[in-house]
Amino acid sequence: MSNFAFCDSSLSYDVRAKDLVNHMTLHEKVKQLGDNAYGVPRLGLPKYEWWSEALHGVSDIGPGTFFDDLVPAATSFPTVILTTASFNESLWRNIGQVVSTEARAMYNLGRAGLTYWSPTINVVRDPRWGRTTETPGEDPFIVGTYAANYVRGLQDIEGTENYEDLNSRPLKVSSCCKHFTAYDVDDWKGVERYTFDARVTEQDMIETFLLPFEMCVKEGDASCVMCSYNRVNGIPTCADPKLLNQTIRGDWNLHGYIVSDCDSIEVMVDDQEFLSDTNEDAVAQTLKAGLDLDCGIYYTNFTQNSVRQGKAREEYIDRSLTYLYVVLMRVGFFDGSNKFESLGKDDVCNKEHIELAAQAAREGIVLLKNDNETLPLSSDKIKKLAVVGPHANATEAMIGNYAGVPCRFISPIDGFSRYANVDYKIGCDVACKNESLIFPAMKAAKSADATIIVAGIDLSIEAESLDREDLLLPGYQTQFINQVASISKGPVILVIMSAGGVDISFAKSNISNIKAILWAGYPGEEGGLAIADVVFGKYNPGGRLPVTWYEAEYVDQLPMTSMQLRPDDRLGYPGRTYKFFNGSTVYPFGYGLSYTKFKYSLTSSFPSVHFKLNRFQHCYQLRYETDAFRPPCPAVLTDHLPCDDHHFNFEVEVKNVGSRDGNEVVIVYSKPPEGIVGAYIKQVIGFKRVFVLAGSSVKFKFRLNLCKSLHLIDYNAYSVLPSGGHTIVVGDDIASFPLQISFSSVEGYY
């Protein structure tokens, strides 16, 4: 083997990978194109299983990873939607670092792979989507920022982040952003993801559906992208050369490989019947489009015949295998990785990792209501605590989907038992189809100093292949909560476990009986401890909702299959997400309270920017509402402006005017000039989580790119910078300042 060039570590990865491929026969090549790569024994190439998952901890979903007596568990963090609610970039990256450390340790022990098909970074367009729990929410910029940080946490090896040749940059493990693209319908009223054709405008595609993936590839330097089952405008995503070759590999310059969602090629042939393709036609199309790896058996079973029938080029096989082997070389599959060889069993489920899982849950929990400062409870005053409801003793429900085996579970009753004597009664399960167990829960509440109701939904309501029918609590849960609250001796605190929003208007407006409400997402293996720590004030909550909580009637106004984000006046459809929906909500995007109070002030601002256009820079016309002011030069394409050279800076001071230390999430939005047809209401352009001692203040600066922060995508899918008065909003309209953009021509040209 020492004579093979691909074994010579002094050569570049690209040269070695090509040499390896050139040694293979066609039959040997195609056997490496599935997730279960067979290897080539005569070349000393071992088999490899590409499919492992690490969405919020090392998972045993996928055959590349498993647990047994040697490695019985791995740290299970909160599901992504709750972790995102922390709005803490360093936490997101740190979780990725811990997950990849456990993954490398398990790899050393023969229990895991080196390629992880995580994270999920689809935007939550509709509140009914069953996979909301896996995602970072509804804002494309936040989703992309989460993706970049988590991928960096998984992949980066300290000191190697800025390699000149990124195709040779060593990786701790390989991370894969999925599911590309416009994928957010699983199974709604008989419409399944396998056959759904997402009809998407180019405006929405660029503005919403592509942005997180672009950030994942360009800012996160992800080494993999997974295409989705659905079609987009008639074409399966895994067979679309515009999406794969042109966009991911061409425009974004992916340093890695593209993989299908599992059995996507089979879905194309059998379910979608795309172009009436044979199996050989289908693999030829996907190879040509840029799909490198098939999670499934179609490439391994049908590609050889496709080549022999003159449909698929062997050249495309060589190209894909080269991409794949370069990634395996970067993660040390061929040469090893000295930095990680010492990792072992003690590096999985250790004390530090378990504490990080608890801290992630604490940081994500959102305080939605706190009448009369009912929370935090005092352990000196609360001796007997009724803990009731479907999730009062939750364990498996707390870790959501794509979870492995957790190190341990701390249920809510376990967590609260550390602060008071707990009287636990379930009241009803999640489905809550009968009332028979409600009375014992009422009896417990009647004699307790305080009552915690832990209610909500779970994977039986929202999950992969299962979209929600409505936004209400299931069965008799609402009745159960009201009955318990009406008879409780002490204050009642409602804790909701869910991924998507739930219409709990009844509890929000119940000022006499339900004093406080917390949203805990699906808080991971340490969830019960985190909830109790927040309720009893050991931790001051600072999370913010990463999705809008709509009123129940919202979903009656438009079908889930309508992909458009802007309101459709012709059909009477409301807008989607906080960017385009201006109706009433249960709780808005970005909402969250604290046990203390903060005041903001802007200590510096940047009032105006003027561009002098040359003869090659032209004004671009925008559509305005009838009575709106129309500037003489409405906008200029951002591609025609020196965007990299223009930033604006401002300083924010956050003062804690309350009596408790606390974390504040500062979210910065931009609002476009008034009157532009189809413009967003506002959009997130930056955020920061800061810790502020009681009575103290913290100052920090934002430096934001002008074009990225203020541009909009017009109906023709151009990125333009509008002239006129933009508004920078800090917090929930707590502080703001105007930013004027203007254009003029030096030589009389427009």
XYZ file of C-alpha atoms in Angstrom:
750
model
C 0.000 0.000 0.000
C 2.921 2.345 0.512
C 3.238 2.473 -3.271
C -0.227 4.002 -3.673
C -0.158 7.785 -4.053
C -3.410 8.088 -2.096
C -1.531 6.787 0.952
C 1.156 9.471 0.654
C 0.245 12.085 3.274
C 2.711 14.570 1.768
C 0.409 15.011 -1.240
C -2.674 17.213 -1.297
C -6.030 15.695 -0.442
C -7.327 16.404 -3.935
C -4.417 14.589 -5.612
C -4.737 11.636 -3.244
C -8.505 11.365 -3.675
C -8.227 11.421 -7.457
C -5.504 8.785 -7.342
C -7.687 6.538 -5.184
C -10.624 6.880 -7.566
C -8.412 6.200 -10.569
C -7.378 2.861 -9.075
C -11.002 1.670 -8.955
C -13.027 -0.216 -11.516
C -16.475 1.102 -12.442
C -18.087 -1.608 -10.320
C -15.943 -0.638 -7.330
C -16.735 3.034 -7.803
C -20.508 2.699 -7.761
C -20.344 0.579 -4.605
C -18.987 3.642 -2.767
C -21.822 5.983 -3.779
C -24.360 4.948 -1.123
C -24.413 5.837 2.564
C -23.172 2.288 3.161
C -19.918 2.479 1.195
C -18.653 -1.055 0.647
C -14.947 -0.240 0.503
C -12.374 -1.824 -1.811
C -10.481 -4.593 -0.001
C -7.895 -5.025 -2.752
C -6.871 -1.364 -2.248
C -6.997 -1.542 1.525
C -10.019 0.775 1.541
C -12.355 -0.181 4.425
C -16.106 0.120 4.300
C -17.664 3.268 5.745
C -21.157 4.244 6.900
C -21.784 7.919 6.109
C -25.070 8.311 7.981
C -24.771 9.554 11.558
C -26.819 12.266 13.267
C -25.953 14.915 15.859
C -28.837 17.393 15.909
C -28.696 18.117 19.648
C -26.322 15.422 20.816
C -24.883 12.246 19.318
C -27.873 10.225 18.132
C -28.380 6.572 17.268
C -30.660 7.543 14.391
C -28.713 6.338 11.379
C -26.640 3.161 11.198
C -23.293 4.930 11.663
C -23.702 5.263 15.420
C -24.895 2.955 18.176
C -24.911 2.618 21.953
C -24.088 -0.485 23.985
C -22.530 -1.477 27.290
C -19.238 0.225 26.408
C -20.861 3.555 25.511
C -24.404 3.425 26.895
C -25.343 7.086 26.344
C -24.355 10.564 25.156
C -25.298 14.030 26.383
C -28.742 15.029 25.118
C -29.126 18.804 24.839
C -32.411 20.682 24.479
C -33.971 20.444 21.049
C -32.802 23.155 18.689
C -35.855 25.400 18.951
C -35.269 25.915 22.696
C -31.506 26.329 22.375
C -32.144 28.991 19.741
C -34.369 30.861 22.207
C -31.224 31.654 24.215
C -30.055 33.928 21.370
C -26.542 33.072 22.534
C -24.097 32.442 19.698
C -21.300 31.267 21.981
C -23.645 28.691 23.537
C -24.638 27.392 20.105
C -21.002 26.939 19.143
C -20.061 25.453 22.513
C -22.772 22.802 22.232
C -21.407 21.883 18.808
C -17.925 21.545 20.291
C -19.139 19.242 23.052
C -21.203 17.116 20.668
C -18.241 16.662 18.312
C -15.960 15.783 21.236
C -18.354 13.013 22.252
C -18.653 11.946 18.613
C -14.859 11.649 18.211
C -14.621 9.737 21.484
C -17.292 7.315 20.283
C -15.533 6.997 16.921
C -12.322 6.035 18.709
C -14.309 3.345 20.514
C -15.837 2.042 17.291
C -19.331 3.279 18.116
C -19.776 6.261 15.776
C -18.837 7.749 12.440
C -17.162 10.993 11.420
C -19.874 12.448 9.167
C -22.974 13.901 10.805
C -26.074 14.935 8.879
C -26.968 17.822 11.146
C -28.160 20.561 11.690
C -31.681 21.047 10.313
C -31.923 24.659 9.147
C -35.271 25.006 7.407
C -37.244 28.143 8.256
C -40.496 27.643 10.182
C -42.840 29.214 7.636
C -46.035 27.732 9.065
C -46.803 27.110 12.766
C -48.270 23.700 11.970
C -45.002 22.220 10.715
C -44.185 19.049 12.617
C -40.410 19.509 12.554
C -40.307 22.905 14.239
C -38.541 21.271 17.172
C -35.480 20.548 14.998
C -35.104 24.072 13.660
C -33.819 27.472 14.814
C -37.157 29.176 14.175
C -38.816 31.494 11.681
C -36.215 34.177 10.964
C -33.831 33.244 8.109
C -30.972 35.362 9.461
C -31.186 33.790 12.923
C -31.509 30.319 11.392
C -28.381 30.978 9.315
C -26.500 32.414 12.282
C -27.350 29.365 14.378
C -26.279 27.106 11.505
C -22.916 28.817 11.074
C -22.154 28.651 14.797
C -23.260 25.070 15.355
C -21.397 23.868 12.261
C -18.277 25.715 13.390
C -18.630 24.061 16.785
C -18.885 20.617 15.244
C -16.209 21.015 12.591
C -13.555 23.521 13.607
C -10.207 22.487 15.010
C -8.612 25.327 16.928
C -6.017 27.137 14.849
C -7.195 25.775 11.499
C -10.288 27.931 10.936
C -8.691 30.194 8.300
C -6.840 27.830 5.992
C -5.956 29.391 2.660
C -7.184 26.259 0.868
C -10.438 25.418 2.606
C -10.665 22.078 0.775
C -7.672 20.931 2.813
C -8.794 22.390 6.134
C -8.804 19.632 8.796
C -12.167 18.909 10.417
C -13.046 17.533 13.831
C -16.126 15.908 12.269
C -18.064 16.730 9.104
C -21.357 18.615 9.466
C -24.239 18.669 6.981
C -26.918 21.358 6.664
C -30.340 20.084 5.647
C -32.952 19.915 4.047
C -32.306 21.919 0.881
C -34.728 23.558 0.090
C -38.226 25.060 0.582
C -38.988 22.007 2.689
C -41.521 22.518 5.470
C -44.521 20.322 4.706
C -44.354 16.788 6.091
C -47.865 15.378 6.146
C -50.754 17.816 6.184
C -54.256 16.724 5.259
C -52.891 13.977 3.035
C -50.219 16.134 1.377
C -46.914 14.344 1.984
C -43.355 15.606 1.664
C -42.559 12.852 -0.824
C -44.920 14.214 -3.466
C -45.328 17.865 -2.449
C -44.404 20.405 -5.098
C -43.409 23.655 -3.359
C -44.397 26.495 -5.652
C -42.035 29.257 -4.643
C -41.365 32.678 -6.122
C -37.744 33.627 -6.743
C -38.254 36.481 -4.283
C -39.173 34.114 -1.441
C -36.519 31.619 -2.496
C -33.664 34.096 -2.193
C -34.993 36.059 0.756
C -36.145 33.183 2.967
C -35.465 29.644 1.815
C -31.891 29.938 0.490
C -30.397 32.412 2.971
C -29.815 30.007 5.908
C -28.095 27.506 3.610
C -25.947 30.205 2.043
C -24.841 31.307 5.513
C -24.241 27.694 6.529
C -21.943 27.099 3.545
C -20.219 30.482 3.319
C -19.978 31.494 6.986
C -20.045 28.070 8.619
C -17.929 26.390 5.913
C -20.152 23.306 6.169
C -18.696 20.288 4.403
C -22.057 18.863 3.311
C -25.539 19.890 2.210
C -28.492 17.480 2.072
C -31.194 17.971 -0.562
C -34.813 17.342 0.390
C -37.599 15.012 -0.779
C -39.914 17.654 -2.167
C -40.010 19.226 -5.567
C -39.526 22.965 -6.034
C -41.488 24.415 -8.935
C -41.873 20.981 -10.451
C -38.293 19.694 -10.133
C -37.054 17.347 -7.373
C -34.434 19.236 -5.395
C -31.953 16.352 -5.680
C -32.206 16.457 -9.483
C -32.069 20.221 -9.956
C -28.742 21.394 -11.413
C -29.652 25.010 -10.714
C -29.942 24.295 -6.990
C -27.057 21.846 -6.633
C -24.338 22.556 -9.206
C -25.102 26.199 -9.860
C -26.081 27.447 -6.411
C -24.490 25.246 -3.727
C -21.296 24.341 -5.521
C -20.997 27.254 -7.927
C -22.317 30.409 -6.283
C -21.513 29.381 -2.700
C -18.381 27.314 -3.386
C -19.167 24.343 -1.139
C -16.070 22.625 0.216
C -17.593 19.209 0.544
C -20.284 16.915 -0.815
C -24.026 16.905 -1.492
C -26.137 14.011 -0.182
C -29.763 13.068 -0.722
C -32.318 12.724 2.008
C -32.692 9.008 2.473
C -34.230 7.187 -0.508
C -34.909 10.448 -2.371
C -34.018 8.926 -5.732
C -36.448 6.078 -5.105
C -39.068 8.707 -4.192
C -38.413 10.469 -7.514
C -39.050 7.268 -9.439
C -41.848 5.614 -7.481
C -43.756 8.466 -5.797
C -43.176 11.507 -7.962
C -42.781 9.546 -11.220
C -40.608 12.425 -12.378
C -40.362 12.486 -16.190
C -41.396 8.806 -16.115
C -37.750 8.034 -15.392
C -36.387 4.535 -15.131
C -34.023 3.820 -12.275
C -31.081 4.324 -14.644
C -32.523 7.616 -15.921
C -32.963 8.909 -12.387
C -29.419 8.209 -11.193
C -28.061 9.785 -14.374
C -30.094 12.932 -13.735
C -29.096 13.313 -10.092
C -25.408 12.665 -10.803
C -25.428 15.275 -13.546
C -27.277 17.749 -11.288
C -24.532 17.448 -8.663
C -25.784 14.858 -6.162
C -22.636 13.128 -4.893
C -23.954 10.598 -2.382
C -27.190 8.638 -2.233
C -28.554 7.855 1.192
C -30.052 4.666 -0.123
C -29.300 1.933 -2.644
C -30.138 3.473 -6.024
C -26.639 4.713 -6.838
C -25.029 1.440 -5.809
C -27.622 -0.695 -7.629
C -28.306 1.206 -10.849
C -25.413 3.532 -11.692
C -23.258 0.900 -13.385
C -26.046 0.001 -15.806
C -26.788 3.681 -16.329
C -23.218 4.215 -17.504
C -23.348 1.161 -19.754
C -26.612 2.412 -21.270
C -24.917 5.717 -22.107
C -27.029 7.733 -19.673
C -24.612 8.548 -16.850
C -21.033 9.700 -17.301
C -18.302 7.919 -15.377
C -16.657 11.339 -15.194
C -19.467 12.507 -12.877
C -18.925 9.472 -10.652
C -15.222 10.297 -10.411
C -16.026 13.899 -9.521
C -18.428 12.907 -6.751
C -16.101 10.305 -5.264
C -13.302 12.843 -5.193
C -15.449 15.239 -3.184
C -16.368 12.425 -0.791
C -12.839 11.176 -0.204
C -11.443 14.669 0.312
C -13.944 15.095 3.168
C -12.954 11.734 4.678
C -9.304 12.767 4.490
C -10.079 16.073 6.175
C -11.707 14.289 9.161
C -8.757 11.910 9.519
C -10.363 8.712 8.234
C -7.244 7.917 6.207
C -4.421 9.383 8.295
C -5.881 9.540 11.788
C -6.088 12.701 13.882
C -3.530 12.921 16.668
C -5.369 15.720 18.414
C -8.376 13.503 19.144
C -6.909 10.014 19.509
C -6.819 10.254 23.310
C -10.590 10.858 23.593
C -12.494 7.986 25.132
C -15.317 6.907 27.399
C -14.548 9.556 30.038
C -15.210 12.257 27.452
C -18.834 11.186 26.963
C -21.515 12.166 29.491
C -18.997 13.846 31.764
C -19.978 16.361 34.428
C -19.121 19.430 32.345
C -21.176 18.258 29.372
C -24.201 17.438 31.510
C -24.025 20.863 33.161
C -23.886 22.524 29.724
C -27.079 20.687 28.781
C -28.753 22.093 31.910
C -27.414 25.582 31.221
C -28.652 25.497 27.635
C -32.152 24.710 28.883
C -32.005 27.472 31.491
C -30.902 30.021 28.917
C -33.616 29.044 26.448
C -36.628 28.975 28.783
C -38.943 31.916 28.088
C -40.963 33.710 30.764
C -44.253 34.611 29.075
C -46.257 35.959 32.023
C -45.463 36.966 35.580
C -48.357 38.799 37.194
C -47.566 40.577 40.455
C -44.021 39.201 40.310
C -45.308 35.805 41.392
C -42.055 34.262 40.224
C -39.585 33.387 41.440
C -41.061 31.234 44.178
C -39.315 31.168 47.526
C -38.236 27.805 48.887
C -38.523 29.329 52.377
C -42.243 29.895 51.850
C -43.193 27.060 49.506
C -42.914 23.809 51.428
C -45.523 21.694 49.659
C -45.707 21.847 45.879
C -48.322 20.253 43.641
C -46.719 19.304 40.310
C -49.373 18.097 37.907
C -50.026 17.675 34.211
C -49.085 15.532 31.216
C -45.414 16.557 31.346
C -44.965 16.758 35.111
C -42.986 13.514 35.004
C -41.668 13.944 31.462
C -38.548 12.098 30.392
C -38.522 10.933 26.755
C -40.717 13.864 25.745
C -38.002 16.300 26.865
C -35.437 15.091 24.322
C -37.660 15.284 21.251
C -36.604 13.557 18.057
C -33.223 12.706 16.549
C -32.090 11.997 20.095
C -29.811 9.245 21.228
C -29.756 7.637 24.663
C -29.335 10.428 27.257
C -26.843 10.267 30.102
C -29.763 10.525 32.520
C -33.160 12.158 32.883
C -34.148 14.798 35.412
C -37.916 15.117 35.104
C -39.826 18.167 36.356
C -40.891 16.347 39.527
C -37.238 15.383 40.112
C -36.175 18.985 39.648
C -38.857 20.465 41.892
C -38.150 17.870 44.577
C -34.861 19.673 45.160
C -36.787 22.746 46.308
C -39.941 21.460 48.017
C -41.988 18.407 48.933
C -43.708 17.412 45.710
C -47.203 15.984 45.399
C -47.362 14.589 41.857
C -50.565 13.807 39.998
C -50.666 13.414 36.233
C -54.164 14.847 35.745
C -54.214 13.567 32.155
C -51.791 12.474 29.466
C -50.904 14.593 26.424
C -53.882 13.389 24.389
C -56.118 14.028 27.430
C -59.109 12.226 25.954
C -60.897 11.688 29.240
C -61.387 13.559 32.498
C -61.005 10.684 34.920
C -57.658 11.750 36.419
C -58.350 15.465 36.729
C -59.911 15.273 40.203
C -56.801 13.867 41.978
C -54.751 16.720 40.453
C -57.304 19.240 41.710
C -57.139 17.712 45.167
C -53.345 18.036 45.192
C -53.554 21.704 44.111
C -56.140 22.470 46.785
C -53.744 21.642 49.618
C -50.407 22.807 48.172
C -48.595 26.088 48.792
C -48.175 26.469 45.026
C -49.109 24.477 41.940
C -47.013 23.840 38.855
C -48.973 22.614 35.825
C -46.661 21.137 33.199
C -48.704 20.749 30.033
C -48.249 20.956 26.265
C -47.705 18.654 23.320
C -45.132 16.094 22.188
C -44.060 13.971 19.216
C -47.516 12.436 18.999
C -48.742 15.884 17.896
C -45.755 17.475 16.097
C -43.020 15.385 14.528
C -41.318 14.331 11.323
C -44.055 13.059 8.975
C -46.693 14.584 11.267
C -47.834 18.179 10.882
C -50.247 19.725 13.353
C -53.943 20.095 12.696
C -54.412 23.120 14.958
C -52.643 25.337 17.484
C -54.637 24.289 20.543
C -53.795 22.067 23.480
C -55.036 18.516 22.808
C -58.195 17.015 24.245
C -59.300 18.210 27.660
C -55.985 19.873 28.566
C -57.452 23.377 28.593
C -60.303 22.222 30.825
C -57.839 20.396 33.061
C -55.672 23.504 33.480
C -58.635 25.739 34.235
C -60.140 23.334 36.752
C -56.870 22.886 38.634
C -56.175 26.629 38.561
C -59.645 27.491 39.846
C -59.277 25.451 43.043
C -55.579 25.852 43.791
C -54.752 27.122 47.264
C -51.566 28.905 46.184
C -50.276 30.573 43.019
C -50.478 28.573 39.790
C -47.578 28.476 37.327
C -48.214 27.006 33.902
C -45.252 25.461 32.077
C -45.733 24.635 28.398
C -43.614 22.042 26.610
C -43.856 22.353 22.845
C -41.842 23.313 19.804
C -44.399 25.346 17.878
C -46.599 27.964 19.430
C -49.769 27.041 21.295
C -52.803 29.285 21.638
C -53.002 29.609 25.407
C -54.924 32.883 25.337
C -57.164 31.484 28.062
C -54.192 31.233 30.432
C -52.650 34.519 29.366
C -55.872 36.367 30.183
C -56.589 34.462 33.400
C -55.305 37.077 35.834
C -57.011 35.704 38.918
C -55.869 32.080 38.855
C -52.865 31.591 36.532
C -50.173 33.964 37.710
C -47.188 32.951 35.569
C -46.442 31.093 32.346
C -43.158 29.608 31.113
C -42.337 28.051 27.750
C -39.758 25.280 28.117
C -39.649 23.862 24.589
C -38.343 20.315 24.800
C -35.569 21.010 27.301
C -33.319 17.958 26.994
C -32.168 15.435 29.568
C -31.682 18.068 32.297
C -34.956 19.825 31.538
C -36.669 19.247 34.874
C -33.739 20.732 36.761
C -33.622 23.777 34.487
C -37.357 24.459 34.860
C -37.173 24.201 38.641
C -34.091 26.444 38.781
C -35.994 29.110 36.847
C -39.213 28.810 38.867
C -37.362 29.117 42.179
C -35.069 31.905 41.023
C -31.729 30.146 40.982
C -31.647 31.267 37.357
C -33.254 34.458 36.020
C -34.881 33.638 32.652
C -33.744 35.541 29.568
C -34.936 33.474 26.602
C -36.941 34.934 23.712
C -39.447 33.228 21.424
C -37.825 32.255 18.094
C -41.266 31.802 16.482
C -44.524 33.752 16.511
C -47.282 32.279 18.668
C -50.357 32.829 16.520
C -53.966 32.742 17.620
C -55.768 29.503 16.766
C -57.823 31.137 14.001
C -54.678 31.915 12.005
C -54.408 28.423 10.551
C -58.004 28.545 9.342
C -57.130 31.451 7.064
C -54.622 29.770 4.759
C -53.514 26.278 3.715
C -50.157 24.995 4.847
C -49.275 24.324 1.208
C -49.322 28.010 0.234
C -45.614 28.833 0.195
C -45.910 32.606 -0.189
C -44.741 34.601 2.831
C -46.324 37.926 1.951
C -50.072 38.414 2.405
C -52.182 37.399 -0.587
C -55.021 39.901 -0.737
C -56.597 38.151 -3.698
C -57.064 34.930 -1.715
C -57.386 36.583 1.678
C -54.275 34.859 3.046
C -52.436 36.640 5.880
C -48.679 37.053 5.854
C -46.310 34.566 7.445
C -43.730 35.087 10.200
C -43.204 38.345 12.063
C -41.700 39.855 8.899
C -44.992 39.831 6.998
C -47.780 39.239 9.538
C -49.196 42.302 11.260
C -52.236 40.756 12.951
C -52.797 40.011 16.622
C -50.826 37.207 18.254
C -50.807 35.285 21.510
C -47.122 36.179 21.901
C -44.978 37.840 19.221
C -41.635 36.705 17.875
C -38.803 37.780 20.184
C -41.018 38.019 23.262
C -39.690 37.181 26.697
C -39.740 38.597 30.225
C -37.243 38.646 33.084
C -37.342 38.810 36.883
C -35.597 42.168 36.599
C -36.078 45.214 34.381
C -33.787 46.759 31.797
C -33.533 50.172 30.162
C -31.828 50.839 26.848
C -30.088 53.909 25.523
C -28.264 54.510 22.271
C -25.042 56.323 22.950
C -24.044 56.731 19.321
C -25.659 56.481 15.912
C -24.992 56.890 12.224
C -27.592 59.260 10.736
C -27.103 59.113 6.955
C -25.220 57.552 4.061
C -24.923 59.150 0.639
C -23.760 57.357 -2.509
C -22.551 59.199 -5.603
C -23.345 57.009 -8.594
C -21.092 56.728 -11.624
C -22.206 56.104 -15.192
C -22.286 52.328 -14.603
C -24.502 52.511 -11.518
C -28.178 52.944 -12.270
C -31.291 53.710 -10.297
C -33.700 50.840 -9.915
C -37.424 51.439 -9.844
C -39.566 50.058 -7.025
C -43.312 49.780 -6.724
C -44.865 52.130 -4.178
C -48.264 52.395 -2.605
C -50.498 54.963 -4.278
C -50.033 57.817 -1.812
C -46.439 57.073 -0.843
C -43.502 59.413 -1.410
C -41.381 58.317 -4.387
C -37.714 59.310 -4.241
C -36.131 60.404 -7.534
C -33.763 57.406 -7.295
C -35.741 54.705 -5.457
C -32.988 52.092 -5.157
C -29.758 50.680 -6.555
C -28.839 47.019 -6.986
C -26.528 45.972 -4.150
C -24.314 44.212 -6.703
C -23.621 47.659 -8.169
C -22.563 49.203 -4.854
C -19.301 48.891 -2.880
C -21.141 47.062 -0.103
C -18.067 45.552 1.532
C -16.801 49.062 2.300
C -19.919 50.397 3.979
C -20.868 49.640 7.572
C -22.718 51.534 10.239
C -21.874 51.476 13.923
C -23.803 52.271 17.064
C -23.397 51.644 20.750
C -26.106 50.314 23.043
C -26.152 50.730 26.788
C -28.299 48.258 28.728
C -28.956 49.172 32.339
C -30.399 46.719 34.861
C -32.762 48.870 36.929
C -34.170 45.946 38.903
C -32.987 44.123 41.990
C -31.779 40.890 40.380
C -28.846 40.075 38.122
C -30.055 38.957 34.727
C -29.473 38.294 31.057
C -30.981 40.518 28.403
C -31.296 39.598 24.735
C -30.872 42.714 22.629
C -32.435 42.206 19.190
C -31.780 44.778 16.460
C -34.252 45.161 13.586
C -34.317 47.283 10.467
C -37.490 48.793 9.031
C -37.498 49.859 5.368
C -38.699 53.260 4.089
C -42.477 53.526 4.138
C -44.663 52.830 1.152
C -42.647 50.186 -0.719
C -45.002 47.496 -1.981
C -44.165 44.028 -0.638
C -41.462 45.168 1.768
C -41.018 43.364 5.067
C -42.453 44.994 8.194
C -39.113 44.599 9.965
C -36.264 42.099 9.955
C -33.598 41.007 12.432
C -30.152 42.321 11.496
C -28.266 41.598 14.714
C -28.609 40.395 18.299
C -26.579 39.913 21.445
C -27.205 38.303 24.829
C -25.625 40.228 27.699
C -25.405 39.618 31.434
C -25.977 42.691 33.588
C -25.604 42.893 37.354
C -28.437 44.528 39.284
C -27.938 48.278 39.315
C -25.202 48.108 36.714
C -25.028 48.764 32.997
C -23.208 47.252 30.045
C -22.169 49.017 26.853
C -21.439 47.214 23.606
C -21.190 48.071 19.938
C -22.870 46.784 16.816
C -21.032 47.055 13.507
C -23.385 46.069 10.698
C -22.959 45.895 6.956
C -25.133 48.514 5.302
C -26.301 46.440 2.341
C -26.892 43.205 4.259
C -28.838 45.026 6.966
C -30.949 47.382 4.874
C -31.420 45.637 1.548
C -34.628 44.072 0.389
C -35.394 41.475 -2.260
C -37.866 42.870 -4.771
C -40.426 40.833 -6.689
C -37.957 40.260 -9.540
C -35.544 38.721 -7.006
C -33.039 41.561 -7.192
C -31.245 42.560 -4.011
C -31.648 46.344 -3.808
C -30.752 49.086 -1.350
C -33.756 51.443 -1.154
C -33.222 55.152 -0.691
C -35.130 57.044 1.947
C -35.620 56.821 5.669
C -34.764 53.442 7.172
C -35.260 52.872 10.891
C -32.987 50.864 13.165
C -34.995 49.479 16.070
C -33.256 48.166 19.187
C -35.331 45.839 21.306
C -39.092 45.838 21.114
C -39.244 49.477 19.969
C -37.447 50.409 23.188
C -34.953 52.540 21.294
C -34.505 53.452 17.647
C -32.805 55.851 15.294
C -33.286 56.856 11.644
C -30.796 56.019 8.937
C -31.176 57.975 5.707
C -29.933 56.493 2.420
C -29.615 58.744 -0.631
C -28.178 58.536 -4.136
C -26.997 61.187 -6.563
C -25.179 61.156 -9.864
C -21.849 62.863 -10.398
C -22.264 63.079 -14.161
C -26.014 63.476 -14.488
C -26.640 59.752 -15.007
C -29.332 57.734 -13.288
